[in-house]
PDB file of N, CA and C in Angstrom:
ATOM      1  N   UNK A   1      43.938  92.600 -44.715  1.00  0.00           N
ATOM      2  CA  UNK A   1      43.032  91.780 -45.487  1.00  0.00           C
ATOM      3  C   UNK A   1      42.778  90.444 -44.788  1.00  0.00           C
ATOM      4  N   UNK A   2      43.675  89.722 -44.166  1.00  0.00           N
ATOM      5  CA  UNK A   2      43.794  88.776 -43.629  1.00  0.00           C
ATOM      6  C   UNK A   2      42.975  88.844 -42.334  1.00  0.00           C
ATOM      7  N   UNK A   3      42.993  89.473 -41.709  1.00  0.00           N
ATOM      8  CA  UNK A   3      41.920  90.044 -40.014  1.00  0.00           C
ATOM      9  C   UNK A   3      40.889  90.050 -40.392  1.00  0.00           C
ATOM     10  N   UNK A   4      40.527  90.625 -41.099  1.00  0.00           N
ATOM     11  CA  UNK A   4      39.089  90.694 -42.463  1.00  0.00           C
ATOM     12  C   UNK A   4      38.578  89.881 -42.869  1.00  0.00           C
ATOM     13  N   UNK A   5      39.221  88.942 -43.299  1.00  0.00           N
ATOM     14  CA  UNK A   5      38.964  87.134 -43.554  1.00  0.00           C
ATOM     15  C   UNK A   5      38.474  86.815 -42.120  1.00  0.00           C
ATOM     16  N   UNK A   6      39.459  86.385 -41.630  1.00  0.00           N
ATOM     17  CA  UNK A   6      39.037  85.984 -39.853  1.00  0.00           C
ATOM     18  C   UNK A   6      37.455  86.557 -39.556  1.00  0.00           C
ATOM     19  N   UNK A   7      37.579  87.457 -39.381  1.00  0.00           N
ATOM     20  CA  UNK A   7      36.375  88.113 -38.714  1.00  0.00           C
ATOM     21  C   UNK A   7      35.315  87.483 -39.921  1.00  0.00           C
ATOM     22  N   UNK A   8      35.367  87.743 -40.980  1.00  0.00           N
ATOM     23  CA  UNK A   8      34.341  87.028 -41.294  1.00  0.00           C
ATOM     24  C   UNK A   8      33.672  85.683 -41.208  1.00  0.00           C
ATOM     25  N   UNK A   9      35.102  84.714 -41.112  1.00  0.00           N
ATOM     26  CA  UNK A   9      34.831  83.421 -40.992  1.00  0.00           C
ATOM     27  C   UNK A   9      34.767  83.193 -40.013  1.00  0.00           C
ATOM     28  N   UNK A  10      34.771  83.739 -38.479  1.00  0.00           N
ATOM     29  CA  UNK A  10      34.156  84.091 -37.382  1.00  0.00           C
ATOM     30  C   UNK A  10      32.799  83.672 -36.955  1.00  0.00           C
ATOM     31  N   UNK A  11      32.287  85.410 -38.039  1.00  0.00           N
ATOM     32  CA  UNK A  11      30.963  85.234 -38.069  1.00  0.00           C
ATOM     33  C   UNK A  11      30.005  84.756 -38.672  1.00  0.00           C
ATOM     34  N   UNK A  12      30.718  84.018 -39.706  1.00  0.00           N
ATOM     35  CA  UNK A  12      30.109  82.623 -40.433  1.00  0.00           C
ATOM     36  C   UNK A  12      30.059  81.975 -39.703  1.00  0.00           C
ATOM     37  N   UNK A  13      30.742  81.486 -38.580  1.00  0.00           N
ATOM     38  CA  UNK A  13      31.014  80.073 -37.873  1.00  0.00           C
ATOM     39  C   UNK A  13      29.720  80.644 -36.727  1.00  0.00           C
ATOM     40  N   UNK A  14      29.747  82.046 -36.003  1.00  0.00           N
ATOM     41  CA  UNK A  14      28.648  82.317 -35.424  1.00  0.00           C
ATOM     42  C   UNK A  14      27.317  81.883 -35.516  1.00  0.00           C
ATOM     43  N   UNK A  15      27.423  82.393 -36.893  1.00  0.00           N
ATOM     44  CA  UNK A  15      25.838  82.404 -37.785  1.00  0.00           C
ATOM     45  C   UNK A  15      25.539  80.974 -37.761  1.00  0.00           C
ATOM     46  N   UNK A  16      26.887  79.890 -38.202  1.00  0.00           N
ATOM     47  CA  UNK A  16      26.057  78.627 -38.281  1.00  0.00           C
ATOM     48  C   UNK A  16      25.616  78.020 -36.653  1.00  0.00           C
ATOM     49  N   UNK A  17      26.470  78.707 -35.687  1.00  0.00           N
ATOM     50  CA  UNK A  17      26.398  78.171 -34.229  1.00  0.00           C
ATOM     51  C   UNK A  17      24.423  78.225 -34.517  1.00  0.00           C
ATOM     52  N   UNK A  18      24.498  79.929 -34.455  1.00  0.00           N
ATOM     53  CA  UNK A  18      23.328  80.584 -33.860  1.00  0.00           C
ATOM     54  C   UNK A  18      21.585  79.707 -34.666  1.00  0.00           C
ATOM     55  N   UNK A  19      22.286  79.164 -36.043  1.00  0.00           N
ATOM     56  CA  UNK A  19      20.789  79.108 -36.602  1.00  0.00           C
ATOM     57  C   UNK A  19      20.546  77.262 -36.440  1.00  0.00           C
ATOM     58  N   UNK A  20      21.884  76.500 -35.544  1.00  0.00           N
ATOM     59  CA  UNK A  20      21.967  75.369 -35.314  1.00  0.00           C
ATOM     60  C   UNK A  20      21.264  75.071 -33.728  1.00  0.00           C
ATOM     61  N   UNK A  21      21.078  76.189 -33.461  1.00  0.00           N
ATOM     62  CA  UNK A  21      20.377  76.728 -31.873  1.00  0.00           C
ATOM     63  C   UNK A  21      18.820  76.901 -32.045  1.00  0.00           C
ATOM     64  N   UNK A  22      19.064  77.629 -33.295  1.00  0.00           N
ATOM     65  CA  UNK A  22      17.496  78.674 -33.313  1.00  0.00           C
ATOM     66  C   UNK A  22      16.790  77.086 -34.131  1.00  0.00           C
ATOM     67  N   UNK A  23      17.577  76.220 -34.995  1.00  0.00           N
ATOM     68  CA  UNK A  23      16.767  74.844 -35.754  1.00  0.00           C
ATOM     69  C   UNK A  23      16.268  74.534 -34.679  1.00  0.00           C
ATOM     70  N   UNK A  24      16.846  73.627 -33.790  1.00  0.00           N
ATOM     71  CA  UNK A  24      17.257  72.778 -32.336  1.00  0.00           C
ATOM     72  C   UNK A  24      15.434  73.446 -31.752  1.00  0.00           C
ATOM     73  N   UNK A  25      15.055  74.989 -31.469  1.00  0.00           N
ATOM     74  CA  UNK A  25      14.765  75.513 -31.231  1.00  0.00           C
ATOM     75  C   UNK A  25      13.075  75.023 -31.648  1.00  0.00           C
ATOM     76  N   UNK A  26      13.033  74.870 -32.857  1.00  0.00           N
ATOM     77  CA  UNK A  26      12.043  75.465 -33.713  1.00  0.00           C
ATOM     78  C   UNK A  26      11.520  73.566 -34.007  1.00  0.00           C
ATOM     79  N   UNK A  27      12.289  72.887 -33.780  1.00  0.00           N
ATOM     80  CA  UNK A  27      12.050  71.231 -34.035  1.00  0.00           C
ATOM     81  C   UNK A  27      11.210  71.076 -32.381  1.00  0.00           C
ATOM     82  N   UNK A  28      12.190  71.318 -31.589  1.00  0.00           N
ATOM     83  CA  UNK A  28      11.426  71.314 -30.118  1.00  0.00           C
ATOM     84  C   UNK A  28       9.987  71.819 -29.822  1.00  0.00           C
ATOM     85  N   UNK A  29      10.124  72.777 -30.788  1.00  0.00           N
ATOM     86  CA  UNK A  29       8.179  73.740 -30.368  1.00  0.00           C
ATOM     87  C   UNK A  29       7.141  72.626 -31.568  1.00  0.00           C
ATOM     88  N   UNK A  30       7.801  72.486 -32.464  1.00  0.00           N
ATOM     89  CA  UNK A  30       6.899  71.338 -33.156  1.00  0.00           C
ATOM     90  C   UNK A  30       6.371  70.406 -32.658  1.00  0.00           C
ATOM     91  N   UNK A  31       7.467  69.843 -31.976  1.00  0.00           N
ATOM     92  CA  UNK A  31       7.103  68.205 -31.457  1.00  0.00           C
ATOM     93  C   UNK A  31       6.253  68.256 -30.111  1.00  0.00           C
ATOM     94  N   UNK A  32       6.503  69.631 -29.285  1.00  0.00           N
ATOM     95  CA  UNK A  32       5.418  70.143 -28.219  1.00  0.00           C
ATOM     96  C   UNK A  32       3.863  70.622 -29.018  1.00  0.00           C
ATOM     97  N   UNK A  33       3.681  71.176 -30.177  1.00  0.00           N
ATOM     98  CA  UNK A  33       3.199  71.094 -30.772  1.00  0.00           C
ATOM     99  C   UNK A  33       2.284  70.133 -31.467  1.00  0.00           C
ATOM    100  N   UNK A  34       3.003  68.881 -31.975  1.00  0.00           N
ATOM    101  CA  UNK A  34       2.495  67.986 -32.256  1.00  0.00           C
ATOM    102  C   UNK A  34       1.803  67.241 -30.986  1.00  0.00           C
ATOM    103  N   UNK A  35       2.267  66.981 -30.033  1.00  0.00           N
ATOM    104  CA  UNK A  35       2.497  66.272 -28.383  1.00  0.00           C
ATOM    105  C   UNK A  35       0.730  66.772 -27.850  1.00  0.00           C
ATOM    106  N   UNK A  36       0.655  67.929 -27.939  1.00  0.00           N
ATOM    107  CA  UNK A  36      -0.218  68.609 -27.801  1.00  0.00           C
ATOM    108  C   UNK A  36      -1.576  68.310 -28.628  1.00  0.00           C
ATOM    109  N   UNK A  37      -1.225  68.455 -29.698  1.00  0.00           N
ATOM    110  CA  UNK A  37      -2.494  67.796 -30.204  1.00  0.00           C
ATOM    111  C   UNK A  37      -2.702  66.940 -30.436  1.00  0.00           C
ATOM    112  N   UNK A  38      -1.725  65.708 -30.529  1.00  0.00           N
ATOM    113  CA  UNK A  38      -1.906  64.350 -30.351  1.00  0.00           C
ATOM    114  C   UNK A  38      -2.676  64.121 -28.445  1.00  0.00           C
ATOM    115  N   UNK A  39      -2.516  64.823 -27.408  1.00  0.00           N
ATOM    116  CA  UNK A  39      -3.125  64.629 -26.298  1.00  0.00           C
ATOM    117  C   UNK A  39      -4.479  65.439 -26.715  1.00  0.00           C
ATOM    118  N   UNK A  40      -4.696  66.652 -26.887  1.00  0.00           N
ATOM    119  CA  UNK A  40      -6.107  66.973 -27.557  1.00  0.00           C
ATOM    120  C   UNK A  40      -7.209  66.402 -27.910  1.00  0.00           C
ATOM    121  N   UNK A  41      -6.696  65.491 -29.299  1.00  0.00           N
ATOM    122  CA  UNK A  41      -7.196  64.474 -29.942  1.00  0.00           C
ATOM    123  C   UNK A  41      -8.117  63.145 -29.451  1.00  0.00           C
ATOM    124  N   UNK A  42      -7.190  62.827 -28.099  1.00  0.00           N
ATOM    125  CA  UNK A  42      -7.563  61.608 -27.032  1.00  0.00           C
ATOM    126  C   UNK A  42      -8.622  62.376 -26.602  1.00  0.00           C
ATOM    127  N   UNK A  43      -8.498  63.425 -26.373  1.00  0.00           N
ATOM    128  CA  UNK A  43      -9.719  63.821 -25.231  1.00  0.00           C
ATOM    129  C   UNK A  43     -10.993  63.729 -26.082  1.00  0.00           C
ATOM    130  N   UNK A  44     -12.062  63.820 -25.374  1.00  0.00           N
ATOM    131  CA  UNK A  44     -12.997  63.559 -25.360  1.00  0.00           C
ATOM    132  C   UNK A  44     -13.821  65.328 -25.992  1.00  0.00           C
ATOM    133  N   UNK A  45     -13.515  66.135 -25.040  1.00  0.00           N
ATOM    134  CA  UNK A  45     -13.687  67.313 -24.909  1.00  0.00           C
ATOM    135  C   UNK A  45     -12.652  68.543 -25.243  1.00  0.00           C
ATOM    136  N   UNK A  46     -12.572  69.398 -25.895  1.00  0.00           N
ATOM    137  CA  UNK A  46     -11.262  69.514 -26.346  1.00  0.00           C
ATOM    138  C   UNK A  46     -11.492  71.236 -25.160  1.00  0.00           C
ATOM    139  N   UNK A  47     -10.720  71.716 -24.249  1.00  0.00           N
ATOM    140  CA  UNK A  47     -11.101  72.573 -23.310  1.00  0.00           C
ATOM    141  C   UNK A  47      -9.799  74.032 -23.923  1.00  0.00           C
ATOM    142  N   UNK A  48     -10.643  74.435 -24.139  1.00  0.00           N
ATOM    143  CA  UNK A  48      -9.777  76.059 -24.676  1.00  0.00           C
ATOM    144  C   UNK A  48      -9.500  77.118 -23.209  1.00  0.00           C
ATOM    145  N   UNK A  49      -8.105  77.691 -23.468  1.00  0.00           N
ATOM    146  CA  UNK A  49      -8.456  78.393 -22.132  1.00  0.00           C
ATOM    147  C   UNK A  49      -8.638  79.675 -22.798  1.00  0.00           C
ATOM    148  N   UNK A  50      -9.073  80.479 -21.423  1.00  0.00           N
ATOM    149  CA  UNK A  50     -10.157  81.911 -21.352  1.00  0.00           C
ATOM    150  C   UNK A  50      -8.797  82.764 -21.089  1.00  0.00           C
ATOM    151  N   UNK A  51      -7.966  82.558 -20.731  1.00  0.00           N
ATOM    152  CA  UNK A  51      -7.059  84.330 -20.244  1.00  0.00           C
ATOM    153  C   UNK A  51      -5.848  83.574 -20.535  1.00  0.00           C
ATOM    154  N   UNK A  52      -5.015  84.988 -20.448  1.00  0.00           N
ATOM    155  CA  UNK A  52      -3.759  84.862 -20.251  1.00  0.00           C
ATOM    156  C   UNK A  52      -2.976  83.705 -19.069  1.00  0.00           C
ATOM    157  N   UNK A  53      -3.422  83.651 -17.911  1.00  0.00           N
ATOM    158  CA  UNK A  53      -3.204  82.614 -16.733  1.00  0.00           C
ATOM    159  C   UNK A  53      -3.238  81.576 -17.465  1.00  0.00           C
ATOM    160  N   UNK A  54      -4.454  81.044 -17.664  1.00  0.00           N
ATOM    161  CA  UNK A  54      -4.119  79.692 -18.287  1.00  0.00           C
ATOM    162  C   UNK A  54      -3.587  78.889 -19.632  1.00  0.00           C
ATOM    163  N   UNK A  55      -3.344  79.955 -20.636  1.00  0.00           N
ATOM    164  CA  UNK A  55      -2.416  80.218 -21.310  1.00  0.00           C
ATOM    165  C   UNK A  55      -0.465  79.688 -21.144  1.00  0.00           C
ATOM    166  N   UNK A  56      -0.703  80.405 -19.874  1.00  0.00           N
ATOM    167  CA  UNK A  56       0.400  80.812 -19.459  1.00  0.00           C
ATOM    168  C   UNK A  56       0.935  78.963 -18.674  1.00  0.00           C
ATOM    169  N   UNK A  57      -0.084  78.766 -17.736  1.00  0.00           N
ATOM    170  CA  UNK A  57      -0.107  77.324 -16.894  1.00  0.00           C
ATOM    171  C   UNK A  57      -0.080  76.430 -18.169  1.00  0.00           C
ATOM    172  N   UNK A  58      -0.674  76.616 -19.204  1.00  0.00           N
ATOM    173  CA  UNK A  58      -0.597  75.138 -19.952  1.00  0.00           C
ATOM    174  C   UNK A  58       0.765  74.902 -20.875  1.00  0.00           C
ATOM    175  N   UNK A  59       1.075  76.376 -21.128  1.00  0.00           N
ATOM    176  CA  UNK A  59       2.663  76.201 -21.922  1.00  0.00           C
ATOM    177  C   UNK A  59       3.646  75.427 -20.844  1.00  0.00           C
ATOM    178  N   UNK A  60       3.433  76.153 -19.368  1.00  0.00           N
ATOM    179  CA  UNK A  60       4.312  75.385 -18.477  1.00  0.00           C
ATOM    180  C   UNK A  60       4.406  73.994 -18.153  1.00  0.00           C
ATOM    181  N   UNK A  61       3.120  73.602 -18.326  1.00  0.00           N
ATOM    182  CA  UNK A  61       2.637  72.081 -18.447  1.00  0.00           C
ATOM    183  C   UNK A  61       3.098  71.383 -19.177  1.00  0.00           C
ATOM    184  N   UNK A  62       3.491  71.925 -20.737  1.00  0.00           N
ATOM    185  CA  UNK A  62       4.100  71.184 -21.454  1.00  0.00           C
ATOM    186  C   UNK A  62       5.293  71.335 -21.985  1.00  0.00           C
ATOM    187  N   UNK A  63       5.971  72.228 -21.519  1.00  0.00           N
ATOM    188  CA  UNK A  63       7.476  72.490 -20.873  1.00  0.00           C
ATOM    189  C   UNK A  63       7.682  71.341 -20.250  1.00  0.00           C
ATOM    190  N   UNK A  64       6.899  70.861 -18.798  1.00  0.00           N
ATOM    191  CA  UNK A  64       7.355  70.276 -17.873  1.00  0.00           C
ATOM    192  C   UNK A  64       7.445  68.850 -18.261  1.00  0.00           C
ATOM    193  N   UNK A  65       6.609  68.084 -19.120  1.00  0.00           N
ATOM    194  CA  UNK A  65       6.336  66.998 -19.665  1.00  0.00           C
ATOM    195  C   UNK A  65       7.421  66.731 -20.890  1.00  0.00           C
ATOM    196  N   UNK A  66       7.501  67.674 -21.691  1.00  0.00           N
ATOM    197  CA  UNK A  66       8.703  67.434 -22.297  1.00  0.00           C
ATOM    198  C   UNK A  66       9.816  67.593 -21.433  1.00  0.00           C
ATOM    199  N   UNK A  67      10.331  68.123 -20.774  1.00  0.00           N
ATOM    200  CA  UNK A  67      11.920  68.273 -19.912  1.00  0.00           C
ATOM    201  C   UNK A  67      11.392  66.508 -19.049  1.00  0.00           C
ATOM    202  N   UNK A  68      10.417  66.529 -18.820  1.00  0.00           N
ATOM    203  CA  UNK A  68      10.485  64.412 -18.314  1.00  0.00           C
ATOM    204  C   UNK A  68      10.489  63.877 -19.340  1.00  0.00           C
ATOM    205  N   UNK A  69      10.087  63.751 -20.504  1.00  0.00           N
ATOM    206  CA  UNK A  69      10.984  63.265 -21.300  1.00  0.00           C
ATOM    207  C   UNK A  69      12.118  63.300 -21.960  1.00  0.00           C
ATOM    208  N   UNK A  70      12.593  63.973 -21.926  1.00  0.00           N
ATOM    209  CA  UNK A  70      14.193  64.600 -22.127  1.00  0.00           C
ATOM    210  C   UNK A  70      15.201  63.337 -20.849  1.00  0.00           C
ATOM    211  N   UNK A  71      14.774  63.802 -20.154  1.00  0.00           N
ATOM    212  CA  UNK A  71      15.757  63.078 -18.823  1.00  0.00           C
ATOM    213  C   UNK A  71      15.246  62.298 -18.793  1.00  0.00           C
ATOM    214  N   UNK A  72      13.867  61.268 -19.397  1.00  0.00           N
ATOM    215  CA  UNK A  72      14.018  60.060 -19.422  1.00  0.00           C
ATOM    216  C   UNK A  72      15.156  59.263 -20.085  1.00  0.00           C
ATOM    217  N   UNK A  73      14.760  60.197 -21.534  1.00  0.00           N
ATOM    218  CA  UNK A  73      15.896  59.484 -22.675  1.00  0.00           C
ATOM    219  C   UNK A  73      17.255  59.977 -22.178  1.00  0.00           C
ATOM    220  N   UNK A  74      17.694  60.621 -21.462  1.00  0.00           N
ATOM    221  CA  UNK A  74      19.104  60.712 -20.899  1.00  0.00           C
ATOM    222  C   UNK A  74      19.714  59.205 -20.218  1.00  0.00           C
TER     223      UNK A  74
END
């Protein structure tokens, strides 16, 4: 009964790791999110992309801009 306990409070302690990861997670895509359309907004012209490629280049773009701000505030 006692191993049984454990393992559960285990995977309670898991569960809170995992959804303290997946929050962390889900606050970060917001604020890229927000970041994003607060730069949008400035523009003048608001430019949509056509395919997957640039899709693909602009998520990386703002990957890259947030990780410089990250290690700024470090």
């Amino acid at each position: 009964m006692q191993e049984k306990l454990l393992k559960i409070k285990d995977s309670i302690n898991h569960f809170i790791e995992v959804s303290e990861k997946e929050k962390k997670s889900l606050k970060d895509s917001i604020e890229m999110l927000w970041l994003n359309a607060d730069i949008q907004r400035k523009k003048t012209e608001i430019i949509i992309p056509e395919s997957a490629d640039e899709n693909i280049l602009r998520i990386r773009q703002l990957l890259a801009a947030a990780w410089s701000e990250d290690f700024k505030n470090d």
